[in-house]
Coordinates of C-alpha atoms and ligand atoms in Angstrom, one line a residue:
Chain A
M1 CA -1.8 -95.0 118.0
R2 CA -4.7 -94.9 115.6
L3 CA -4.9 -98.6 115.8
R4 CA -5.2 -98.6 119.6
K5 CA -8.1 -96.2 119.4
E6 CA -9.9 -98.4 116.9
V7 CA -9.3 -101.5 119.0
R8 CA -10.7 -99.7 122.1
A9 CA -13.8 -98.5 120.2
G10 CA -14.3 -101.9 118.5
W11 CA -14.0 -103.8 121.8
S12 CA -16.4 -101.5 123.5
L13 CA -19.0 -102.0 120.7
F14 CA -18.5 -105.8 120.9
R15 CA -18.9 -105.7 124.7
R16 CA -22.1 -103.8 124.4
D17 CA -23.7 -106.5 122.2
M18 CA -22.6 -109.3 124.5
L19 CA -23.8 -107.4 127.6
K20 CA -27.2 -107.0 126.0
L21 CA -27.3 -110.6 125.0
F22 CA -26.8 -111.7 128.6
R23 CA -29.2 -109.1 129.9
E24 CA -31.9 -110.1 127.5
R25 CA -32.0 -113.7 128.3
A26 CA -35.4 -114.1 126.6
R27 CA -33.6 -113.8 123.3
I28 CA -31.3 -116.7 124.1
I29 CA -34.2 -118.8 125.2
S30 CA -36.4 -118.0 122.2
A31 CA -33.5 -118.8 119.9
L32 CA -33.6 -122.3 121.3
I33 CA -37.3 -122.8 120.7
Q34 CA -37.0 -123.2 117.0
P35 CA -34.3 -125.9 117.1
I36 CA -36.3 -127.8 119.7
I37 CA -39.3 -127.8 117.4
F38 CA -37.2 -128.9 114.5
L39 CA -35.7 -131.7 116.5
G40 CA -39.2 -132.7 117.7
I41 CA -40.8 -132.6 114.2
F42 CA -38.1 -133.9 112.0
G43 CA -36.3 -136.0 114.5
L44 CA -38.9 -137.8 116.6
G45 CA -41.7 -137.5 114.0
L46 CA -39.9 -138.6 110.9
K47 CA -38.0 -141.3 112.8
D48 CA -41.1 -143.5 112.7
V49 CA -41.9 -142.7 109.1
L50 CA -38.4 -143.6 108.0
G51 CA -38.5 -146.7 110.2
G52 CA -36.2 -147.2 113.1
A53 CA -32.7 -146.2 112.6
G54 CA -33.1 -143.8 109.7
P55 CA -30.7 -143.8 106.7
F56 CA -27.7 -145.3 108.6
Q57 CA -27.4 -148.2 111.0
E58 CA -24.9 -146.3 113.2
L59 CA -27.0 -143.1 113.5
D60 CA -30.5 -142.1 114.5
Y61 CA -32.3 -139.7 112.1
I62 CA -32.3 -137.2 114.9
Q63 CA -28.5 -137.6 115.2
Y64 CA -28.3 -137.2 111.5
I65 CA -30.1 -133.8 111.5
F66 CA -28.6 -132.4 114.6
P67 CA -25.6 -130.8 112.8
G68 CA -28.1 -129.2 110.4
I69 CA -30.0 -127.8 113.4
I70 CA -26.8 -126.1 114.6
G71 CA -26.2 -124.7 111.1
V72 CA -29.6 -123.2 110.7
N73 CA -29.5 -121.8 114.3
V74 CA -26.3 -119.9 113.4
L75 CA -27.8 -118.7 110.2
G76 CA -31.0 -117.6 111.9
L77 CA -29.1 -115.5 114.4
T78 CA -27.7 -113.4 111.6
I79 CA -31.2 -112.2 111.0
T80 CA -31.5 -110.9 114.5
N81 CA -28.0 -109.4 114.2
G82 CA -28.8 -107.7 110.9
V83 CA -32.2 -106.5 112.1
T84 CA -30.6 -104.8 115.1
I85 CA -28.2 -103.1 112.7
V86 CA -30.9 -101.7 110.5
A87 CA -33.1 -100.7 113.4
D88 CA -30.1 -99.2 115.2
R89 CA -29.2 -97.1 112.3
E90 CA -32.5 -95.7 111.4
F91 CA -33.7 -94.7 114.9
G92 CA -31.1 -95.5 117.4
F93 CA -27.7 -96.0 118.9
L94 CA -25.8 -96.8 115.7
R95 CA -26.1 -93.1 114.6
E96 CA -24.2 -92.2 117.7
V97 CA -21.5 -94.7 116.7
L98 CA -21.5 -93.7 113.0
V99 CA -20.9 -90.0 113.8
A100 CA -18.0 -90.8 116.1
P101 CA -14.4 -90.5 114.9
V102 CA -14.2 -94.3 114.5
S103 CA -13.5 -96.1 111.2
R104 CA -16.5 -97.9 109.7
L105 CA -14.3 -100.9 109.2
T106 CA -14.0 -101.1 113.0
I107 CA -17.7 -100.9 113.4
A108 CA -18.3 -103.6 110.8
I109 CA -15.7 -105.9 112.4
A110 CA -17.2 -105.3 115.9
K111 CA -20.6 -106.3 114.6
V112 CA -19.3 -109.5 113.0
C113 CA -17.4 -110.4 116.2
A114 CA -20.6 -109.9 118.2
G115 CA -22.4 -112.2 115.7
V116 CA -19.7 -114.8 116.3
G117 CA -19.9 -114.4 120.0
T118 CA -23.7 -114.7 120.0
A119 CA -23.4 -117.9 117.9
L120 CA -21.0 -119.4 120.3
V121 CA -23.2 -118.7 123.3
Q122 CA -26.2 -120.2 121.5
V123 CA -24.4 -123.3 120.3
S124 CA -23.1 -123.8 123.8
I125 CA -26.7 -124.0 125.0
L126 CA -27.8 -126.0 122.1
M127 CA -25.1 -128.6 122.9
L128 CA -26.8 -129.1 126.2
L129 CA -29.4 -130.9 124.2
A130 CA -26.8 -133.2 122.5
P131 CA -26.8 -135.9 125.2
F132 CA -30.6 -136.2 124.8
V133 CA -30.2 -137.3 121.2
G134 CA -27.4 -139.6 122.0
L135 CA -24.4 -137.4 121.1
T136 CA -21.8 -137.1 123.8
P137 CA -19.0 -135.1 122.4
S138 CA -15.6 -134.9 124.1
I139 CA -13.9 -131.7 125.1
G140 CA -11.7 -131.9 122.0
V141 CA -14.7 -132.4 119.7
L142 CA -16.4 -129.4 121.4
V143 CA -13.4 -127.2 120.8
M144 CA -13.3 -128.1 117.1
L145 CA -17.1 -127.6 116.9
F146 CA -16.8 -124.1 118.3
F147 CA -14.1 -123.3 115.8
A148 CA -16.3 -124.5 113.0
V149 CA -19.3 -122.5 114.3
A150 CA -17.1 -119.4 114.6
L151 CA -16.1 -119.9 110.9
L152 CA -19.7 -120.2 109.7
A153 CA -20.9 -117.3 112.0
T154 CA -18.2 -115.1 110.5
A155 CA -19.7 -115.7 107.0
T156 CA -23.3 -115.3 108.0
S157 CA -22.7 -112.3 110.3
A158 CA -20.8 -110.6 107.5
L159 CA -23.7 -111.4 105.2
G160 CA -26.0 -109.8 107.7
V161 CA -23.8 -106.6 107.9
L162 CA -23.6 -106.5 104.1
I163 CA -27.3 -106.7 103.6
A164 CA -28.1 -104.3 106.5
S165 CA -25.8 -101.7 105.0
R166 CA -27.8 -101.8 101.7
I167 CA -31.3 -101.9 103.2
R168 CA -33.2 -99.2 104.9
S169 CA -36.2 -100.8 106.6
V170 CA -36.4 -103.6 109.1
E171 CA -39.3 -105.1 107.2
S172 CA -37.5 -105.5 103.9
F173 CA -34.6 -107.0 105.7
Q174 CA -36.7 -109.6 107.4
Y175 CA -38.6 -110.2 104.2
M176 CA -35.4 -110.7 102.3
F177 CA -34.1 -113.2 104.8
Q178 CA -37.3 -115.2 105.0
F179 CA -36.8 -115.5 101.3
M180 CA -33.2 -116.7 101.6
I181 CA -33.2 -118.8 104.7
F182 CA -35.4 -121.6 103.6
P183 CA -33.7 -122.4 100.3
L184 CA -30.4 -122.2 102.0
F185 CA -31.7 -124.5 104.7
F186 CA -33.4 -127.1 102.6
L187 CA -30.8 -127.3 99.9
S188 CA -27.9 -127.9 102.3
G189 CA -27.9 -131.5 103.1
A190 CA -29.3 -130.8 106.6
F191 CA -32.3 -133.2 106.0
F192 CA -31.3 -135.6 103.3
V193 CA -28.2 -137.3 102.1
L194 CA -26.8 -135.3 99.2
S195 CA -25.3 -138.4 97.6
T196 CA -28.7 -139.7 96.7
V197 CA -30.5 -136.6 95.5
P198 CA -31.1 -135.6 91.8
A199 CA -28.1 -133.9 90.2
W200 CA -29.6 -130.4 90.0
I201 CA -30.3 -130.3 93.8
K202 CA -26.8 -131.5 94.3
F203 CA -25.5 -128.8 92.1
V204 CA -27.4 -126.1 94.0
A205 CA -26.4 -127.6 97.3
N206 CA -22.7 -127.4 96.2
L207 CA -23.1 -123.6 95.8
N208 CA -24.6 -123.2 99.3
P209 CA -22.1 -122.3 102.0
L210 CA -24.3 -124.0 104.6
T211 CA -23.7 -127.3 102.9
Y212 CA -20.0 -127.1 103.7
A213 CA -20.6 -125.9 107.3
I214 CA -23.0 -128.8 108.0
D215 CA -20.6 -131.2 106.4
L216 CA -17.9 -129.9 108.7
F217 CA -20.1 -130.2 111.7
R218 CA -20.8 -133.8 110.8
H219 CA -17.1 -134.6 110.5
I220 CA -16.6 -133.1 114.0
L221 CA -19.7 -134.4 115.8
Y222 CA -19.4 -138.0 114.4
S223 CA -15.7 -138.3 115.0
D224 CA -16.3 -140.3 118.1
I225 CA -18.8 -142.6 116.4
E226 CA -17.6 -145.7 114.5
L227 CA -18.9 -145.4 111.0
N228 CA -18.4 -148.1 108.3
E229 CA -16.9 -147.1 105.1
A230 CA -20.1 -147.1 103.1
S231 CA -21.9 -144.8 105.6
R232 CA -19.0 -142.5 105.8
S233 CA -18.8 -141.9 102.0
L234 CA -22.5 -141.5 101.9
L235 CA -22.7 -139.1 104.8
L236 CA -19.7 -136.9 104.4
V237 CA -19.4 -135.1 101.1
N238 CA -16.0 -133.4 101.3
S239 CA -13.0 -133.8 103.5
A240 CA -13.0 -131.6 106.6
G241 CA -10.0 -129.7 105.2
Q242 CA -11.9 -128.8 102.0
D243 CA -14.9 -127.6 104.1
V244 CA -12.7 -125.4 106.3
V245 CA -11.0 -123.8 103.3
I246 CA -14.2 -123.2 101.4
I247 CA -16.0 -121.6 104.4
A248 CA -12.9 -119.5 105.2
V249 CA -12.8 -118.2 101.6
I250 CA -16.5 -117.4 101.7
S251 CA -16.1 -115.7 105.0
G252 CA -13.2 -113.6 103.8
V253 CA -15.0 -112.5 100.7
L254 CA -18.2 -111.6 102.6
L255 CA -16.2 -109.8 105.3
A256 CA -14.4 -107.6 102.8
A257 CA -17.6 -106.9 100.9
S258 CA -19.5 -106.0 104.1
A259 CA -16.7 -103.8 105.5
F260 CA -16.5 -102.0 102.1
S261 CA -20.3 -101.6 101.8
F262 CA -20.6 -100.4 105.4
S263 CA -17.9 -97.8 105.0
R264 CA -19.6 -96.4 101.9
M265 CA -23.0 -96.1 103.6
E266 CA -24.4 -92.6 104.2
Chain B
M1 CA -11.8 -67.8 111.3
A2 CA -15.5 -68.5 112.2
M3 CA -16.2 -71.6 114.2
I4 CA -18.7 -72.8 111.6
D5 CA -18.3 -71.5 108.0
V6 CA -21.0 -72.6 105.6
D7 CA -20.7 -71.6 101.9
G8 CA -23.4 -72.4 99.4
L9 CA -24.4 -75.8 100.8
V10 CA -26.8 -77.7 98.6
R11 CA -28.3 -81.1 99.1
R12 CA -30.6 -82.9 96.7
F13 CA -32.4 -86.1 97.2
G14 CA -33.0 -87.3 93.6
K15 CA -34.6 -84.3 91.9
F16 CA -35.8 -82.8 95.2
E17 CA -33.7 -80.0 96.6
A18 CA -33.9 -80.1 100.4
V19 CA -31.3 -77.5 101.0
R20 CA -30.8 -74.8 98.4
G21 CA -27.5 -73.1 98.8
V22 CA -27.3 -71.9 102.4
S23 CA -24.4 -69.7 103.6
F24 CA -23.7 -68.4 107.1
Q25 CA -20.9 -68.0 109.7
I26 CA -21.1 -68.8 113.4
E27 CA -18.5 -67.3 115.7
E28 CA -16.9 -69.1 118.6
G29 CA -19.1 -69.2 121.7
E30 CA -22.3 -68.3 119.9
L31 CA -25.6 -69.9 120.6
F32 CA -27.0 -70.1 117.1
G33 CA -30.5 -71.1 116.2
F34 CA -31.9 -72.6 113.0
L35 CA -35.6 -71.8 113.0
G36 CA -38.0 -73.2 110.5
P37 CA -41.1 -75.4 110.0
N38 CA -40.9 -79.2 109.6
G39 CA -39.4 -80.1 106.2
A40 CA -37.5 -76.8 105.9
G41 CA -34.1 -78.6 105.7
K42 CA -32.8 -78.1 109.2
T43 CA -31.9 -81.7 109.8
T44 CA -30.5 -82.1 106.3
T45 CA -28.2 -79.1 107.0
I46 CA -27.1 -80.4 110.4
N47 CA -26.4 -83.9 108.9
M48 CA -24.1 -82.3 106.3
L49 CA -22.3 -80.3 109.0
V50 CA -21.7 -83.4 111.1
T51 CA -20.5 -85.4 108.1
M52 CA -23.4 -87.8 108.1
L53 CA -24.5 -86.6 104.6
R54 CA -22.4 -85.6 101.7
P55 CA -23.2 -82.1 100.3
T56 CA -24.4 -82.1 96.7
E57 CA -22.7 -78.8 96.2
G58 CA -21.0 -76.2 98.4
E59 CA -18.6 -76.6 101.3
A60 CA -18.6 -76.1 105.0
H61 CA -15.8 -75.9 107.6
V62 CA -16.3 -76.8 111.3
D63 CA -13.6 -75.7 113.6
G64 CA -11.5 -75.0 110.5
H65 CA -11.9 -78.5 109.1
S66 CA -13.7 -79.3 105.8
V67 CA -16.7 -81.5 106.1
R68 CA -15.9 -82.9 102.7
T69 CA -12.3 -83.9 103.1
E70 CA -11.5 -83.9 106.8
A71 CA -14.6 -85.7 108.2
R72 CA -12.6 -87.4 110.9
R73 CA -11.2 -84.0 112.2
V74 CA -14.7 -82.5 112.1
R75 CA -16.0 -85.5 114.1
E76 CA -13.4 -85.1 116.8
S77 CA -14.4 -81.4 117.2
I78 CA -18.1 -81.9 117.6
G79 CA -20.7 -83.3 119.9
I80 CA -24.2 -84.0 118.5
V81 CA -27.7 -84.7 119.8
F82 CA -29.7 -86.0 116.9
Q83 CA -33.4 -85.3 116.4
E84 CA -34.3 -89.0 117.1
P85 CA -33.0 -90.5 120.4
T86 CA -29.8 -92.5 120.1
V87 CA -29.2 -93.6 123.6
D88 CA -29.3 -97.4 124.2
E89 CA -32.3 -98.0 126.3
A90 CA -31.2 -101.4 127.4
L91 CA -28.1 -100.0 129.1
T92 CA -27.7 -97.7 132.1
G93 CA -26.9 -94.0 131.8
W94 CA -23.4 -94.7 133.0
E95 CA -22.9 -97.5 130.5
N96 CA -24.0 -95.2 127.7
L97 CA -21.4 -92.7 128.7
K98 CA -18.7 -95.4 129.0
I99 CA -19.2 -96.5 125.5
H100 CA -19.1 -92.9 124.3
A101 CA -15.8 -92.5 126.2
D102 CA -14.4 -95.6 124.4
I103 CA -15.4 -94.5 120.9
Y104 CA -14.0 -91.0 121.5
D105 CA -11.0 -92.4 123.3
I106 CA -11.3 -90.4 126.5
P107 CA -8.7 -91.6 129.0
M108 CA -10.3 -93.6 131.8
A109 CA -9.1 -91.3 134.6
T110 CA -10.6 -88.2 132.8
F111 CA -13.7 -90.1 132.0
R112 CA -14.8 -90.7 135.6
D113 CA -14.5 -87.1 136.7
R114 CA -16.0 -85.8 133.5
A115 CA -18.9 -88.2 133.5
E116 CA -19.7 -87.1 137.1
E117 CA -19.5 -83.5 136.0
V118 CA -21.8 -83.7 133.0
L119 CA -24.3 -85.8 134.9
R120 CA -24.3 -83.2 137.6
M121 CA -24.9 -80.5 135.0
V122 CA -28.1 -82.2 133.8
E123 CA -29.0 -83.5 137.3
L124 CA -29.0 -87.2 136.5
Q125 CA -26.4 -88.3 139.1
E126 CA -29.0 -90.4 141.0
W127 CA -30.1 -92.1 137.8
R128 CA -26.7 -93.1 136.5
N129 CA -27.1 -96.8 137.3
K130 CA -30.7 -97.2 136.2
L131 CA -31.6 -98.5 132.7
V132 CA -32.3 -95.7 130.3
R133 CA -35.6 -97.5 129.5
N134 CA -36.9 -96.2 132.8
Y135 CA -36.0 -92.5 132.2
S136 CA -38.7 -90.0 131.2
G137 CA -38.5 -88.3 127.8
G138 CA -36.8 -85.2 129.3
M139 CA -34.3 -87.3 131.2
K140 CA -33.3 -89.1 128.0
R141 CA -32.7 -85.9 126.2
R142 CA -30.6 -84.6 129.1
L143 CA -28.6 -87.8 129.1
E144 CA -27.9 -87.3 125.4
I145 CA -26.8 -83.7 125.9
A146 CA -24.5 -84.8 128.8
R147 CA -23.1 -87.5 126.5
G148 CA -22.6 -85.1 123.7
M149 CA -20.6 -82.9 126.1
L150 CA -18.5 -85.7 127.5
H151 CA -15.5 -85.4 125.2
Y152 CA -15.2 -81.6 125.5
P153 CA -16.4 -80.8 122.0
R154 CA -15.7 -77.4 120.5
V155 CA -19.2 -77.3 118.9
L156 CA -22.4 -78.9 120.2
F157 CA -25.1 -79.6 117.6
L158 CA -28.6 -80.0 118.9
D159 CA -31.3 -81.0 116.5
E160 CA -34.7 -80.2 117.9
P161 CA -33.6 -80.8 121.5
T162 CA -37.0 -80.0 123.0
L163 CA -39.1 -82.0 120.5
G164 CA -41.8 -84.1 122.2
L165 CA -41.1 -82.7 125.7
D166 CA -43.8 -81.1 127.9
P167 CA -43.6 -77.3 128.3
Q168 CA -42.0 -77.6 131.8
S169 CA -39.2 -79.9 130.7
R170 CA -38.6 -77.7 127.7
V171 CA -38.0 -74.7 129.9
A172 CA -35.7 -76.7 132.1
L173 CA -33.8 -78.0 129.2
W174 CA -33.2 -74.5 127.9
D175 CA -31.8 -73.6 131.3
Y176 CA -29.3 -76.6 131.0
I177 CA -28.4 -75.6 127.4
R178 CA -27.7 -72.0 128.4
E179 CA -25.8 -73.0 131.5
I180 CA -23.6 -75.5 129.6
Q181 CA -22.9 -73.0 126.9
S182 CA -21.8 -70.3 129.2
R183 CA -19.8 -72.6 131.6
E184 CA -18.0 -74.5 128.9
R185 CA -17.7 -71.6 126.5
I186 CA -18.6 -73.8 123.6
T187 CA -20.4 -72.9 120.4
V188 CA -23.9 -74.3 120.1
F189 CA -25.8 -74.8 116.9
L190 CA -29.4 -75.9 117.4
T191 CA -32.5 -76.2 115.4
T192 CA -36.1 -75.8 116.5
H193 CA -39.5 -75.2 115.0
Y194 CA -40.8 -73.7 118.2
M195 CA -40.8 -69.9 117.7
A196 CA -40.7 -68.9 121.3
E197 CA -37.6 -71.0 122.0
A198 CA -35.5 -69.3 119.4
E199 CA -35.6 -66.2 121.6
Y200 CA -32.9 -67.7 123.7
C201 CA -30.4 -67.7 120.9
D202 CA -27.8 -65.1 120.2
R203 CA -28.6 -65.2 116.6
I204 CA -31.2 -66.9 114.5
A205 CA -31.3 -68.0 110.9
V206 CA -34.9 -68.4 109.7
I207 CA -35.0 -71.2 107.1
D208 CA -37.9 -72.0 104.9
N209 CA -38.0 -74.5 101.9
G210 CA -34.3 -75.0 102.1
E211 CA -33.4 -71.3 102.0
I212 CA -32.4 -68.9 104.7
V213 CA -34.9 -66.0 104.5
A214 CA -33.4 -64.0 107.4
L215 CA -30.4 -64.1 109.8
D216 CA -30.0 -61.8 112.7
T217 CA -30.4 -61.4 116.5
P218 CA -33.9 -62.0 117.8
E219 CA -34.3 -58.3 118.5
R220 CA -33.3 -57.1 115.1
L221 CA -35.5 -59.7 113.4
K222 CA -38.4 -58.5 115.3
K223 CA -37.7 -55.0 114.0
L224 CA -38.3 -56.4 110.5
V225 CA -42.0 -56.5 111.4
G226 CA -43.4 -53.0 110.9
G227 CA -44.0 -52.1 114.5
D228 CA -46.8 -53.7 116.4
V229 CA -49.0 -56.7 115.5
I230 CA -52.7 -56.3 115.7
T231 CA -55.3 -59.0 115.4
I232 CA -59.0 -58.4 115.3
R233 CA -62.0 -60.6 115.0
T234 CA -65.0 -59.2 113.4
A235 CA -68.5 -60.2 112.3
D236 CA -67.3 -59.9 108.6
N237 CA -63.5 -60.4 108.3
E238 CA -63.4 -60.1 104.6
T239 CA -65.0 -56.6 104.6
A240 CA -62.9 -55.6 107.6
A241 CA -59.7 -56.6 105.7
K242 CA -60.7 -54.6 102.6
E243 CA -61.5 -51.5 104.8
L244 CA -58.2 -51.8 106.6
F245 CA -56.3 -52.1 103.3
Y246 CA -57.9 -49.0 101.8
D247 CA -58.5 -46.8 104.9
L248 CA -55.5 -47.6 107.1
Q249 CA -53.0 -48.4 104.3
V250 CA -51.9 -51.6 106.0
E251 CA -51.5 -55.1 104.7
P252 CA -54.1 -57.3 106.4
E253 CA -54.3 -61.1 106.2
I254 CA -57.0 -63.5 107.3
E255 CA -55.6 -66.3 109.4
D256 CA -57.6 -68.7 111.6
G257 CA -60.7 -66.6 111.6
V258 CA -59.0 -63.3 112.6
V259 CA -57.7 -60.4 110.6
R260 CA -54.0 -59.7 111.3
F261 CA -51.9 -56.7 110.4
E262 CA -48.8 -54.8 111.3
A263 CA -48.7 -51.1 112.2
P264 CA -45.8 -48.8 113.2
N265 CA -47.8 -47.4 116.1
G266 CA -50.3 -50.0 117.3
A267 CA -52.2 -47.9 119.7
Q268 CA -53.0 -45.2 117.2
A269 CA -53.9 -47.7 114.5
L270 CA -56.3 -49.5 116.9
A271 CA -58.0 -46.2 117.8
Q272 CA -58.6 -45.6 114.1
V273 CA -59.9 -49.1 113.7
F274 CA -62.6 -48.5 116.3
R275 CA -63.5 -45.2 114.6
T276 CA -63.8 -46.4 111.0
L277 CA -64.4 -50.1 110.8
T278 CA -68.0 -51.0 109.7
P279 CA -68.2 -54.7 110.6
E280 CA -68.9 -55.3 114.3
I281 CA -65.6 -55.9 116.2
L282 CA -65.8 -59.0 118.4
S283 CA -62.3 -59.0 119.9
V284 CA -58.9 -57.2 119.5
D285 CA -55.3 -58.0 120.4
L286 CA -52.3 -55.8 120.2
H287 CA -48.8 -57.1 120.9
K288 CA -45.1 -56.4 120.3
P289 CA -43.9 -58.7 117.5
S290 CA -42.8 -62.2 118.4
L291 CA -40.6 -64.5 116.3
E292 CA -43.9 -66.1 115.2
D293 CA -44.8 -62.7 113.7
V294 CA -41.4 -62.5 112.1
F295 CA -41.9 -65.8 110.3
I296 CA -45.4 -64.7 109.1
H297 CA -43.9 -61.4 108.0
L298 CA -41.1 -63.2 106.0
T299 CA -43.0 -66.1 104.5
G300 CA -46.6 -65.0 104.5
R301 CA -47.8 -67.9 106.6
A302 CA -47.8 -69.1 110.1
I303 CA -45.3 -71.7 111.1
R304 CA -48.0 -73.9 112.4
D305 CA -49.8 -73.8 109.1
S306 CA -46.9 -75.3 107.3
E307 CA -47.2 -78.2 109.7
A308 CA -51.0 -78.5 109.6
T309 CA -52.2 -81.9 108.4
E310 CA -54.5 -81.9 105.4
G311 CA -57.5 -82.3 107.6
E312 CA -56.6 -79.3 109.7
K313 CA -55.9 -77.2 106.6
L314 CA -59.3 -78.1 105.2
R315 CA -61.0 -77.2 108.4
S316 CA -59.3 -73.9 108.7
Q317 CA -60.2 -73.1 105.0
M318 CA -63.8 -73.9 105.7
R319 CA -63.8 -71.7 108.8
E320 CA -62.4 -68.8 106.9
G321 CA -64.7 -69.5 103.9
S322 CA -63.7 -66.5 101.9
A323 CA -61.7 -65.4 98.9
F324 CA -59.4 -63.6 101.3
G325 CA -58.8 -66.7 103.3
G326 CA -55.1 -67.4 103.8
M327 CA -54.2 -64.8 101.2
R328 CA -52.2 -61.8 102.0
M329 CA -52.7 -58.3 100.5
R330 CA -49.5 -56.5 99.7
R331 CA -48.9 -52.9 98.7
P332 CA -47.0 -52.7 95.5
Ligands
ADP1 N1 -33.1 -89.2 102.9 C1 -34.0 -88.4 102.3 N2 -34.6 -88.8 101.1 C2 -35.5 -88.0 100.5 N3 -36.0 -86.8 101.0 C3 -35.5 -86.5 102.2 C4 -34.5 -87.2 102.9 N4 -34.2 -86.6 104.1 C5 -35.0 -85.5 104.1 N5 -35.7 -85.4 103.0 C6 -36.7 -84.3 102.6 O1 -36.0 -83.1 102.7 C7 -36.8 -82.1 103.3 C8 -36.1 -81.5 104.5 O2 -36.1 -82.4 105.5 P1 -35.4 -82.1 106.9 O3 -34.0 -81.6 106.7 O4 -35.5 -83.3 107.7 O5 -36.3 -81.0 107.5 P2 -36.4 -80.4 109.0 O6 -35.4 -81.0 109.8 O7 -36.3 -78.9 108.8 O8 -37.8 -80.8 109.4 C9 -38.1 -82.7 103.6 O9 -39.1 -82.4 102.6 C10 -37.8 -84.2 103.6 O10 -38.9 -85.0 103.2
MG2 MG1 -35.6 -82.1 111.5

């Protein structure tokens, strides 16, 4: 009985975020500008610097960084997600939701689901760019990719909810994320092969959840490409199964922490 | 049992005590007003009653449920319009109502009829499918009130419902509030810092610095003021105030360049003023006490003073330019 009420409330809140996403198309489009710039600068620009095929014979450099672009795009969207929570709480709609007879856990879960939904929409659009960089994933690959994206988006959205429930102003939230996102991004294996970097970078990268997500994206996106054994061991750090387990554990911990923190919020 | 029963509610923010032990009861069906200047603690009190803030001390019951231990029951009993707008501007009026119905679990069949009904009450039927972004300030406020009413609450809380509206919309909004209250027979708790508006309430609690300084019907509150209120402007307000104090045995105060005092029989007092006052009289005003006068009477300052910016305060001090300025002479 109680559960049915919570599901109805949660579904409605999820629907609201999705409805707004499709209504405010500018947000989807602007979310694509950053990855296109990244692809332009790092892909096409560095391709010449690095000389031809990049680090691997089988892959372009642009193909090499494409999974990283997906990862950072998903991470970036948590910022928007978290900012809307902070703004919504201080002067907006979230107060109406928080005063309703609905469990905070439901609200936190609805927000995380909305983050995952937004990520899937954005990655779908991003994948329209894939053929232009020479990646033509099959349906099966796309399904697996969406699963992996959902897994990462659960972790990052929960992180967004967690931080938003602890922070009062939109400015400090954005500030905090600016501070976090670049180290996460650069120390994740998105741009360079982790097997060849100094040990301390490798150590930090191994603590970074984005590393595992991007590794998983590579497993999935390159599964149609013939890689020789040397490239494969250089390119892919863990097994896909290890990646899934690690990201799932991180997601679970962040989800529990965010739900707890959200329900304690005044 | 009273619909709202508040007992020694205290809320501190760090060392600062925003609400300092307020107690009052509100009966079912009452339109109860919380009147006080900005920063008096009105919103803090409301937030504790609607379970959005935990009381530091004290207890309150809404519809028989404790705000401390039965938050969910309290939430099911109440509707609230917060001081800041909480409608989603990127959605239509109807969509806002629909989400409300979902989170309060109103059955779909009931929802349609009820939504039509509340929209009719606030005259927004024609706007239901327009984005709230395109509504005027008054329309947004009305939509929020309609939404707060959607789930048949037993108590409706309204925090400064008329804040930021033009005078015309404010009057109209009061008509809606009164009509809803009498039609639905619900209890309404509202706050305002507009003195004149509090007249519409059945009972008023005057709150200042986190404490209730008076609580009664508007009529009885006005009787607290000693009769009529007289304000005179003279060529020398300071001398005039002294003369009034010694000759008429009243308690004058100088505010905004005028001398103001209360007298049991205003007409008689005024005649005496004309006979005896030595400074030249520039203008006079005699009126029955308003709630504004009640607030001045109770706190010794005008409600708008407590809101004046530093600049305004400085200017009014310079205008007064006297030792009597802003002070109040009281008989022992
Ligand atoms: N979260 C808070 N932290 C610190 N001080 C607060 C907080 N909320 C309100 N206050 C202070 O408490 C006092 C009462 O505020 P409030 O209840 O909003 O007054 P009102 O609604 O009557 O204008 C004000 O001085 C305000 O600055
Ligand atoms: Mg207030």
